[in-house]
CSV table of C-alpha atoms in Angstrom, one decimal:
chain,number,residue,atom,x,y,z
J,1008,UNK,CA,0.0,0.0,0.0
J,1009,UNK,CA,1.5,3.3,-1.0
J,1010,UNK,CA,1.6,6.4,1.2
J,1011,UNK,CA,-0.7,9.2,0.2
J,1012,UNK,CA,-0.3,12.7,1.4
J,1013,UNK,CA,-3.3,15.0,0.8
J,1014,UNK,CA,-2.8,18.7,0.5
J,1015,UNK,CA,-5.2,19.5,3.3
J,1016,UNK,CA,-7.0,17.3,5.8
J,1017,UNK,CA,-9.7,19.0,7.8
J,1018,UNK,CA,-10.3,17.1,11.0
J,1019,UNK,CA,-13.8,17.4,12.5
J,1020,UNK,CA,-14.8,16.5,16.1
J,1021,UNK,CA,-15.0,12.8,16.5
J,1022,UNK,CA,-12.0,12.2,14.3
J,1023,UNK,CA,-13.8,12.4,11.0
J,1024,UNK,CA,-11.8,13.9,8.1
J,1025,UNK,CA,-12.4,15.8,5.0
J,1026,UNK,CA,-9.7,15.6,2.4
J,1027,UNK,CA,-9.0,18.6,0.1
J,1028,UNK,CA,-6.7,18.4,-2.9
J,1029,UNK,CA,-5.5,21.7,-4.5
J,1030,UNK,CA,-2.9,20.7,-7.0
J,1031,UNK,CA,-4.9,22.0,-10.0
J,1032,UNK,CA,-2.8,23.2,-12.9
J,1033,UNK,CA,-3.9,26.7,-14.1
J,1034,UNK,CA,-1.4,27.0,-16.9
J,1035,UNK,CA,-4.1,26.6,-19.6
J,1036,UNK,CA,-6.3,29.1,-17.7
J,1037,UNK,CA,-3.5,31.7,-17.7
J,1038,UNK,CA,-3.2,31.2,-21.4
J,1039,UNK,CA,-6.9,31.8,-21.7
J,1040,UNK,CA,-6.8,34.9,-19.6
J,1041,UNK,CA,-3.9,36.3,-21.7
J,1042,UNK,CA,-5.4,35.3,-25.0
J,1043,UNK,CA,-5.6,38.1,-27.6
J,1044,UNK,CA,-7.7,36.4,-30.2
J,1045,UNK,CA,-10.9,34.4,-30.0
J,1046,UNK,CA,-9.1,31.4,-31.6
J,1047,UNK,CA,-6.4,31.4,-28.8
J,1048,UNK,CA,-9.2,31.7,-26.2
J,1049,UNK,CA,-11.1,28.7,-27.6
J,1050,UNK,CA,-7.9,26.6,-27.7
J,1051,UNK,CA,-6.9,27.6,-24.2
J,1052,UNK,CA,-10.5,26.8,-22.9
J,1053,UNK,CA,-10.3,23.3,-24.3
J,1054,UNK,CA,-6.9,22.8,-22.8
J,1055,UNK,CA,-8.1,24.1,-19.4
J,1056,UNK,CA,-11.0,21.6,-19.4
J,1057,UNK,CA,-8.7,18.8,-20.4
J,1058,UNK,CA,-6.3,19.8,-17.6
J,1059,UNK,CA,-9.1,19.9,-15.0
J,1060,UNK,CA,-10.4,16.5,-16.3
J,1061,UNK,CA,-7.0,15.0,-16.1
J,1062,UNK,CA,-6.6,16.1,-12.5
J,1063,UNK,CA,-10.0,14.6,-11.7
J,1064,UNK,CA,-8.9,11.3,-13.2
J,1065,UNK,CA,-5.6,11.4,-11.3
J,1066,UNK,CA,-7.4,12.2,-8.1
J,1067,UNK,CA,-10.0,9.6,-8.5
J,1068,UNK,CA,-7.5,6.8,-8.7
J,1069,UNK,CA,-5.7,7.9,-5.5
J,1070,UNK,CA,-8.9,7.0,-3.6
J,1071,UNK,CA,-8.0,9.2,-0.6
J,1072,UNK,CA,-11.5,8.7,0.7
J,1073,UNK,CA,-10.7,5.0,1.3
J,1074,UNK,CA,-7.8,5.9,3.6
J,1075,UNK,CA,-9.6,8.3,6.0
J,1076,UNK,CA,-12.9,8.2,7.9
J,1077,UNK,CA,-14.5,10.5,5.4
J,1078,UNK,CA,-17.5,10.9,3.3
J,1079,UNK,CA,-17.3,9.1,-0.1
J,1080,UNK,CA,-15.9,12.2,-1.8
J,1081,UNK,CA,-12.7,14.1,-1.9
J,1082,UNK,CA,-12.8,17.9,-2.5
J,1083,UNK,CA,-10.9,19.1,-5.5
J,1084,UNK,CA,-10.2,22.8,-4.7
J,1085,UNK,CA,-9.7,25.1,-7.7
J,1086,UNK,CA,-8.1,28.1,-5.9
J,1087,UNK,CA,-8.8,30.6,-8.7
J,1088,UNK,CA,-12.5,31.7,-8.9
J,1089,UNK,CA,-12.4,32.8,-12.5
J,1090,UNK,CA,-10.7,29.5,-13.5
J,1091,UNK,CA,-13.5,27.6,-11.8
J,1092,UNK,CA,-16.1,29.7,-13.5
J,1093,UNK,CA,-14.5,29.3,-17.0
J,1094,UNK,CA,-14.3,25.5,-16.5
J,1095,UNK,CA,-18.0,25.3,-15.5
J,1096,UNK,CA,-19.1,27.6,-18.3
J,1097,UNK,CA,-17.1,25.7,-21.0
J,1098,UNK,CA,-18.2,22.3,-19.8
J,1099,UNK,CA,-21.6,22.3,-18.0
J,1100,UNK,CA,-21.3,18.6,-17.3
J,1101,UNK,CA,-17.9,18.9,-15.6
J,1102,UNK,CA,-19.3,18.9,-12.1
J,1103,UNK,CA,-21.3,15.8,-12.7
J,1104,UNK,CA,-18.3,14.1,-14.4
J,1105,UNK,CA,-16.2,14.8,-11.3
J,1106,UNK,CA,-19.1,13.7,-9.0
J,1107,UNK,CA,-19.4,10.3,-10.7
J,1108,UNK,CA,-15.7,9.9,-9.9
J,1109,UNK,CA,-16.3,10.7,-6.2
J,1110,UNK,CA,-14.7,14.2,-6.5
J,1111,UNK,CA,-16.4,17.4,-5.5
J,1112,UNK,CA,-15.3,20.5,-7.4
J,1113,UNK,CA,-14.9,23.3,-5.0
J,1114,UNK,CA,-14.0,27.0,-5.5
J,1115,UNK,CA,-13.0,29.7,-3.0
J,1116,UNK,CA,-16.6,30.9,-2.8
J,1117,UNK,CA,-18.1,27.6,-1.7
J,1118,UNK,CA,-15.2,26.0,0.2
J,1119,UNK,CA,-16.2,27.2,3.7
J,1120,UNK,CA,-19.9,26.6,3.0
J,1121,UNK,CA,-19.2,23.0,1.8
J,1122,UNK,CA,-17.0,22.3,4.9
J,1123,UNK,CA,-19.8,23.6,7.1
J,1124,UNK,CA,-22.5,21.5,5.4
J,1125,UNK,CA,-20.3,18.4,5.9
J,1126,UNK,CA,-19.9,19.2,9.6
J,1127,UNK,CA,-23.7,19.7,9.9
J,1128,UNK,CA,-24.4,16.4,8.1
J,1129,UNK,CA,-22.1,14.5,10.4
J,1130,UNK,CA,-23.6,16.3,13.4
J,1131,UNK,CA,-27.1,15.2,12.3
J,1132,UNK,CA,-25.9,11.7,11.6
J,1133,UNK,CA,-24.5,11.6,15.2
J,1134,UNK,CA,-27.8,12.9,16.6
J,1135,UNK,CA,-29.7,10.3,14.6
J,1136,UNK,CA,-27.5,7.6,16.0
J,1137,UNK,CA,-28.1,8.9,19.5
J,1138,UNK,CA,-31.8,9.0,18.9
J,1139,UNK,CA,-31.8,5.4,17.7
J,1140,UNK,CA,-29.8,4.4,20.8
J,1141,UNK,CA,-32.3,6.2,23.1
J,1142,UNK,CA,-35.2,4.5,21.3
J,1143,UNK,CA,-33.4,1.1,21.7
J,1144,UNK,CA,-32.8,1.6,25.4
J,1145,UNK,CA,-36.4,2.9,25.9
J,1146,UNK,CA,-37.7,-0.3,24.3
J,1147,UNK,CA,-35.5,-2.4,26.7
J,1148,UNK,CA,-36.8,-0.4,29.7
J,1149,UNK,CA,-40.4,-0.8,28.5
J,1150,UNK,CA,-39.8,-4.6,28.2
J,1151,UNK,CA,-38.4,-4.6,31.7
J,1152,UNK,CA,-41.4,-2.6,33.1
J,1153,UNK,CA,-43.8,-4.9,31.3
J,1154,UNK,CA,-42.1,-7.9,32.9
J,1155,UNK,CA,-42.1,-6.2,36.3
J,1156,UNK,CA,-45.8,-5.5,36.0
J,1157,UNK,CA,-46.5,-9.2,35.4
J,1158,UNK,CA,-44.4,-10.2,38.4
J,1159,UNK,CA,-46.1,-7.6,40.6
J,1160,UNK,CA,-49.5,-8.8,39.6
J,1161,UNK,CA,-48.5,-12.4,40.4
J,1162,UNK,CA,-47.2,-11.3,43.8
J,1163,UNK,CA,-50.5,-9.4,44.3
J,1164,UNK,CA,-52.5,-12.6,43.6
J,1165,UNK,CA,-50.3,-14.6,46.0
J,1166,UNK,CA,-50.6,-11.9,48.7
J,1167,UNK,CA,-54.4,-12.1,48.2
J,1168,UNK,CA,-54.4,-15.9,48.5
J,1169,UNK,CA,-52.2,-15.7,51.5
J,1170,UNK,CA,-54.6,-13.1,53.1
J,1171,UNK,CA,-57.6,-15.3,52.4
J,1172,UNK,CA,-55.8,-18.3,53.9
J,1173,UNK,CA,-54.8,-16.2,56.9
J,1174,UNK,CA,-58.4,-15.0,57.3
J,1175,UNK,CA,-59.7,-18.6,57.2
J,1176,UNK,CA,-57.1,-19.7,59.7
J,1177,UNK,CA,-58.0,-16.9,62.1
J,1178,UNK,CA,-61.8,-17.5,61.8
């Protein structure tokens, strides 16, 4: 098994982790931004999409999510907002393409919100597990009380029989 070193590991309470990779090449995007003709721009756009897709492929085979207590996805952080926007505009299916490969494309605008959503989801999952445990223990207590009720009724009947026998003996 090879050693994997993610760029960023966000550790949440309870030891859960969110892995963020930010090694996206922006060379093609820089060419796009510096393009002087429409032809140069179109060529750079295509190269930018290919570069992002290549990184998605490389990241998906690393399977970081299999090495950490994490959700099923790794976040691929594109640190340049305009580069993210150009990629999404040029290939509207890019986000779905990454998602199918267990990669979430993240930009500076939605990074913190995404991390917060993950934390909230894990918190709700923990609360649901606690609620299930409370319900399980409640059912056990109910069963115990139901059993206790049966025993107390039997004791009551025996006390009643004993009282009748005592009364007969006294009379």
